[in-house]
Amino acid sequence: MPPHPPNLLTPPQTITPQTALLLSQKAPRILSSPPSGSSLPWPLSLLFSPENPSTWTIHENLLLSSLRTGDDASARKALDRLTTRFGADNERIVALRGIYEEAQAKTDKELEALFHRYEKLLRDDPTNFAVRKRRIAVLKSLGRTSDAITALTVLLENSPTDVEAWAEASELYASQGALSQAIFCMEEVLVLVPNAWSAHAQLGTLHYLQATSSSPPNISSLSTSLRYFSRALELNDSYLRGFYGLKLVSKSLIPLLSDSPTNTASSSSKRKDNKDKDRDAADDEDLPPPSLATVKKLEELATSRLGEIIRNYSSGRKGWTGYDEAEVIAARELLDRDGQVER
Amino acid sequence: MAQPVVQTIHRDPALFWWILLPITVVMILTGILRHYAMTLLQTTPKKQPLPILRQQRSLLRGISLRQNASVLSPSSFQSRKAYLVDAYKEGKFLADPEARGKPRPNPMSDPAAMEGMMGMMKGNMAMMVPQTLIMGWINAFFSGFVIMKLPFPLTPQFKSMLQSGVGTRDLDVRWVSSLSWYFLTLFGLQPVYNFILGSNNAANQVAQQMGQMNPGAGFMGPEQDPDKLFLNEAENLEVLQHWSVLDGVEERLVAKMAS
C-alpha cells in the first residue's frame, strides 16, 4: 500500500475510483491558475519562470481522472492546455486526445471513425506506440477481441520489451480462454519486471485456472501455481491476493498429493539428494511437486494470515486499512466456506 | 618574524560599477540567451524507423531474459532460450538483413550520421560565437584592470588563474584581474543559471561540452554491428546456467513465516 495518500502525481494506473473522484474535484483550482506558476510580464517571465515538469504530469493525470469521473469540461480544459504547450502533433498529446474522444464517443460508429483516424496516423508514423495502443483499446471496446489480440501481437513483435502490452495480451488471451498463451505473456511480463508480486500472483492464478480446467486437476500446474503464489508472498508478505491464492491452491492440492503414492513427504528430500546429479539431465524438466507436509503448513499459514488481515481490517486498526474492501470480503467468504472462521 | 607587507592598491570605486558589474551581468545574460538560442536551434531527435526499434528491443529482450532467467520455470526458460537463440543466429530481428556480414559503411557517408554532426556543429557555434565576442570585448576594453581583492589568502599557484592579463610579478595573488573574472564567471555561473532557468538548462557551455564528448555513447551506437551483438547475445544465452527462484520457494516461505 502506498505510504502517503495518492495525489495527482501518482501513476494513474494505481488510482482507485474513490481517489479519482477526489482528484478530479481539484480541477477548478488547478485550471483557474495559469499553468506555469508565475504571471510576470513578458521579458521577466523568460527570466524567472522555470517550467516545472510536474505541472504537465498533473495536467495529464487530471485529464484522466476527470474523464473517469465524467467531468468532461475540466478534461477538455486540461487537454487544451496540454495541446497549447506541446502542440497538436505531439505523440503523447495525440494519444491523450484519442482517450478524450473515445470517452466522448456515444456510439460504435463514432468509435469506428476514431479507429480509422488511428489507422491513418499509424500509416504516417508506424512508430507511434501510444496511438497503436489506443487503436487496440478501441478494438477492445468495440468487442473485437481477436482483432485486438492480432494487433497486440504485431505491436509486441515490434516492441517486445513493452510490459504494459504483454500484460494486456495476457489478459485478452485469458478472456478468450487461451490460458497457455496468457501464461506465456505473463511470463514475459515477469522477465521484464522480475520483482512484481502482482505479476507473480497473476501467473499463479492463470496456472490455477489451467489446472482446474481439467479434471482431475493437473498436479504439476497446481504446484507451479502454488510456487508462484509463494514467490509473490516472499516478495510482499502482506499481500492479500497472494494468501487467498495460496489458500485456494493448497486446499485443492492436499487431497491430490495424499492420493498419489509417488508424491509423499519423501519427495522433497529425495529431490535434494538427486539435485546435483540430475541437474544437467533434467534441465528442462519442471520441478517436482512440493511435499504434502509443506503444502499443509502453507495452507495453515494462509488461513491464519487471512484471518488476521480480516480481523484487523474490520476493526479498522491503523496500517491494515489499505486493503481493497472487495478483496477482504472475498477472503472472508473463502474462510467461511472452509468453516474455519477465526474472528 | 615580520608579517609580509600587506599590499594596498587604491582602486577607483568606479571600477566596481563599470567593470566588475558589467562583466557579471553580461555573462549572466549571455548564458540566458544561449539557453534560449539552444532551445530554438535544437532539432527534435530524429525518430528511429520501426525496424531499428524492433532490432534494439529484440536484443533488449534477450538481455532481460538472460538477467532475469531465474523467475521462469525451467521449461519455459528453455523454450524461450531455444527460440531466441535460433532467431538471433538467423538474424531474424535485423533491421537490414541484406547487410549481414558486410562491413559497416563509413559513418561520413551516412546521411543520418551527418545530421547528428550538423547538430553538434550548431551547438558548438552557439557557444563559440558569444564566447569569442565577449572575450574580444573584455580584452579590448578592460584588459589590465585589477578589479577586486579576494577576502582570503591563496598560494602563488593561483596567480596564473586569477591574474591573467596583468603581468606583474610581485602583485599579491588575492588581486583579481578583469580577464580572470571573466573566466571565473564563465565556469562558475552554473548554479545561477540553475536558479534562473531551472536545472535542465542549456546555458553553460562546459556542461554542454561534456555532453558532446560522447553523444552516441550508449547502447548500440552506429559503429556497432547489430549482427555481432545478436550473435554475442545468443552465445551468452546458450552458456547460461539456469536456476529457478521457484525451486523450493514454498519451503523458504514456510521458514520465513515461521520465524
PDB file of C-alpha atoms in Angstrom, chain A residues 44-148:
ATOM      1  CA  LEU A  44      10.683  38.870 -16.921  1.00  0.00           C
ATOM      2  CA  SER A  45       8.749  35.694 -17.500  1.00  0.00           C
ATOM      3  CA  LEU A  46      11.606  34.488 -19.696  1.00  0.00           C
ATOM      4  CA  LEU A  47      13.986  35.023 -16.822  1.00  0.00           C
ATOM      5  CA  PHE A  48      12.050  33.898 -13.814  1.00  0.00           C
ATOM      6  CA  SER A  49       9.596  31.190 -14.668  1.00  0.00           C
ATOM      7  CA  PRO A  50      11.355  27.871 -14.740  1.00  0.00           C
ATOM      8  CA  GLU A  51       8.996  25.357 -16.225  1.00  0.00           C
ATOM      9  CA  ASN A  52       8.032  22.707 -13.783  1.00  0.00           C
ATOM     10  CA  PRO A  53       7.786  19.241 -15.334  1.00  0.00           C
ATOM     11  CA  SER A  54       5.355  18.102 -12.664  1.00  0.00           C
ATOM     12  CA  THR A  55       2.866  20.740 -13.867  1.00  0.00           C
ATOM     13  CA  TRP A  56       2.274  18.731 -17.001  1.00  0.00           C
ATOM     14  CA  THR A  57       2.112  15.419 -15.209  1.00  0.00           C
ATOM     15  CA  ILE A  58      -0.557  16.967 -13.009  1.00  0.00           C
ATOM     16  CA  HIS A  59      -2.494  18.149 -16.053  1.00  0.00           C
ATOM     17  CA  GLU A  60      -2.275  14.746 -17.670  1.00  0.00           C
ATOM     18  CA  ASN A  61      -3.436  12.907 -14.584  1.00  0.00           C
ATOM     19  CA  LEU A  62      -6.148  15.469 -14.051  1.00  0.00           C
ATOM     20  CA  LEU A  63      -7.365  14.806 -17.565  1.00  0.00           C
ATOM     21  CA  LEU A  64      -7.533  11.075 -16.920  1.00  0.00           C
ATOM     22  CA  SER A  65      -9.218  11.456 -13.530  1.00  0.00           C
ATOM     23  CA  SER A  66     -11.767  13.902 -14.903  1.00  0.00           C
ATOM     24  CA  LEU A  67     -12.622  11.536 -17.704  1.00  0.00           C
ATOM     25  CA  ARG A  68     -13.075   8.706 -15.241  1.00  0.00           C
ATOM     26  CA  THR A  69     -15.462  10.749 -13.157  1.00  0.00           C
ATOM     27  CA  GLY A  70     -17.338  12.201 -16.109  1.00  0.00           C
ATOM     28  CA  ASP A  71     -16.137  15.774 -15.677  1.00  0.00           C
ATOM     29  CA  ASP A  72     -15.702  16.305 -19.391  1.00  0.00           C
ATOM     30  CA  ALA A  73     -15.458  20.077 -19.232  1.00  0.00           C
ATOM     31  CA  SER A  74     -12.402  20.004 -16.994  1.00  0.00           C
ATOM     32  CA  ALA A  75     -10.908  17.263 -19.096  1.00  0.00           C
ATOM     33  CA  ARG A  76     -11.323  19.406 -22.179  1.00  0.00           C
ATOM     34  CA  LYS A  77      -9.635  22.346 -20.470  1.00  0.00           C
ATOM     35  CA  ALA A  78      -6.694  20.262 -19.294  1.00  0.00           C
ATOM     36  CA  LEU A  79      -6.343  18.793 -22.756  1.00  0.00           C
ATOM     37  CA  ASP A  80      -6.428  22.235 -24.355  1.00  0.00           C
ATOM     38  CA  ARG A  81      -3.682  23.431 -22.085  1.00  0.00           C
ATOM     39  CA  LEU A  82      -1.522  20.443 -22.873  1.00  0.00           C
ATOM     40  CA  THR A  83      -2.159  20.990 -26.560  1.00  0.00           C
ATOM     41  CA  THR A  84      -1.164  24.661 -26.423  1.00  0.00           C
ATOM     42  CA  ARG A  85       2.014  23.725 -24.645  1.00  0.00           C
ATOM     43  CA  PHE A  86       3.188  20.735 -26.652  1.00  0.00           C
ATOM     44  CA  GLY A  87       1.423  21.174 -29.986  1.00  0.00           C
ATOM     45  CA  ALA A  88      -1.281  19.052 -31.506  1.00  0.00           C
ATOM     46  CA  ASP A  89       1.173  16.765 -33.268  1.00  0.00           C
ATOM     47  CA  ASN A  90       2.978  15.599 -30.193  1.00  0.00           C
ATOM     48  CA  GLU A  91       2.801  11.818 -29.881  1.00  0.00           C
ATOM     49  CA  ARG A  92       1.550  11.883 -26.353  1.00  0.00           C
ATOM     50  CA  ILE A  93      -0.983  14.613 -26.988  1.00  0.00           C
ATOM     51  CA  VAL A  94      -2.376  12.706 -29.943  1.00  0.00           C
ATOM     52  CA  ALA A  95      -2.913   9.707 -27.683  1.00  0.00           C
ATOM     53  CA  LEU A  96      -4.430  11.833 -24.922  1.00  0.00           C
ATOM     54  CA  ARG A  97      -6.814  13.478 -27.357  1.00  0.00           C
ATOM     55  CA  GLY A  98      -7.682   9.993 -28.541  1.00  0.00           C
ATOM     56  CA  ILE A  99      -8.537   8.998 -24.983  1.00  0.00           C
ATOM     57  CA  TYR A 100     -10.698  12.079 -24.619  1.00  0.00           C
ATOM     58  CA  GLU A 101     -12.547  11.436 -27.849  1.00  0.00           C
ATOM     59  CA  GLU A 102     -13.034   7.787 -27.033  1.00  0.00           C
ATOM     60  CA  ALA A 103     -14.638   8.873 -23.795  1.00  0.00           C
ATOM     61  CA  GLN A 104     -16.926  11.231 -25.711  1.00  0.00           C
ATOM     62  CA  ALA A 105     -17.922   8.672 -28.306  1.00  0.00           C
ATOM     63  CA  LYS A 106     -21.518   7.659 -27.797  1.00  0.00           C
ATOM     64  CA  THR A 107     -21.987   5.046 -30.473  1.00  0.00           C
ATOM     65  CA  ASP A 108     -19.947   2.326 -32.087  1.00  0.00           C
ATOM     66  CA  LYS A 109     -19.943   4.356 -35.257  1.00  0.00           C
ATOM     67  CA  GLU A 110     -18.026   7.173 -33.635  1.00  0.00           C
ATOM     68  CA  LEU A 111     -15.549   4.710 -32.233  1.00  0.00           C
ATOM     69  CA  GLU A 112     -15.062   3.259 -35.660  1.00  0.00           C
ATOM     70  CA  ALA A 113     -14.414   6.705 -37.072  1.00  0.00           C
ATOM     71  CA  LEU A 114     -11.755   7.119 -34.395  1.00  0.00           C
ATOM     72  CA  PHE A 115     -10.346   3.740 -35.317  1.00  0.00           C
ATOM     73  CA  HIS A 116      -9.917   4.851 -38.905  1.00  0.00           C
ATOM     74  CA  ARG A 117      -8.223   8.008 -37.772  1.00  0.00           C
ATOM     75  CA  TYR A 118      -5.755   5.961 -35.736  1.00  0.00           C
ATOM     76  CA  GLU A 119      -5.127   3.770 -38.767  1.00  0.00           C
ATOM     77  CA  LYS A 120      -4.311   6.837 -40.790  1.00  0.00           C
ATOM     78  CA  LEU A 121      -1.986   8.200 -38.086  1.00  0.00           C
ATOM     79  CA  LEU A 122      -0.202   4.881 -37.956  1.00  0.00           C
ATOM     80  CA  ARG A 123       0.277   4.799 -41.694  1.00  0.00           C
ATOM     81  CA  ASP A 124       2.031   8.151 -41.415  1.00  0.00           C
ATOM     82  CA  ASP A 125       4.122   7.185 -38.434  1.00  0.00           C
ATOM     83  CA  PRO A 126       4.312   3.477 -37.657  1.00  0.00           C
ATOM     84  CA  THR A 127       6.490   4.042 -34.584  1.00  0.00           C
ATOM     85  CA  ASN A 128       3.828   5.842 -32.585  1.00  0.00           C
ATOM     86  CA  PHE A 129       3.226   3.173 -29.983  1.00  0.00           C
ATOM     87  CA  ALA A 130       0.836   5.304 -27.947  1.00  0.00           C
ATOM     88  CA  VAL A 131      -1.542   5.509 -30.903  1.00  0.00           C
ATOM     89  CA  ARG A 132      -1.054   1.820 -31.594  1.00  0.00           C
ATOM     90  CA  LYS A 133      -2.242   1.116 -28.064  1.00  0.00           C
ATOM     91  CA  ARG A 134      -5.223   3.433 -28.469  1.00  0.00           C
ATOM     92  CA  ARG A 135      -6.134   1.531 -31.615  1.00  0.00           C
ATOM     93  CA  ILE A 136      -6.058  -1.719 -29.684  1.00  0.00           C
ATOM     94  CA  ALA A 137      -8.147  -0.167 -26.936  1.00  0.00           C
ATOM     95  CA  VAL A 138     -10.767   0.892 -29.480  1.00  0.00           C
ATOM     96  CA  LEU A 139     -10.832  -2.623 -30.917  1.00  0.00           C
ATOM     97  CA  LYS A 140     -11.326  -3.912 -27.420  1.00  0.00           C
ATOM     98  CA  SER A 141     -14.192  -1.559 -26.652  1.00  0.00           C
ATOM     99  CA  LEU A 142     -15.802  -2.475 -29.967  1.00  0.00           C
ATOM    100  CA  GLY A 143     -15.764  -6.045 -28.729  1.00  0.00           C
ATOM    101  CA  ARG A 144     -13.443  -7.276 -31.455  1.00  0.00           C
ATOM    102  CA  THR A 145     -11.161  -9.097 -29.051  1.00  0.00           C
ATOM    103  CA  SER A 146      -9.484 -11.383 -31.552  1.00  0.00           C
ATOM    104  CA  ASP A 147      -8.612  -8.392 -33.746  1.00  0.00           C
ATOM    105  CA  ALA A 148      -7.252  -6.661 -30.674  1.00  0.00           C
TER     106      ALA A 148
END
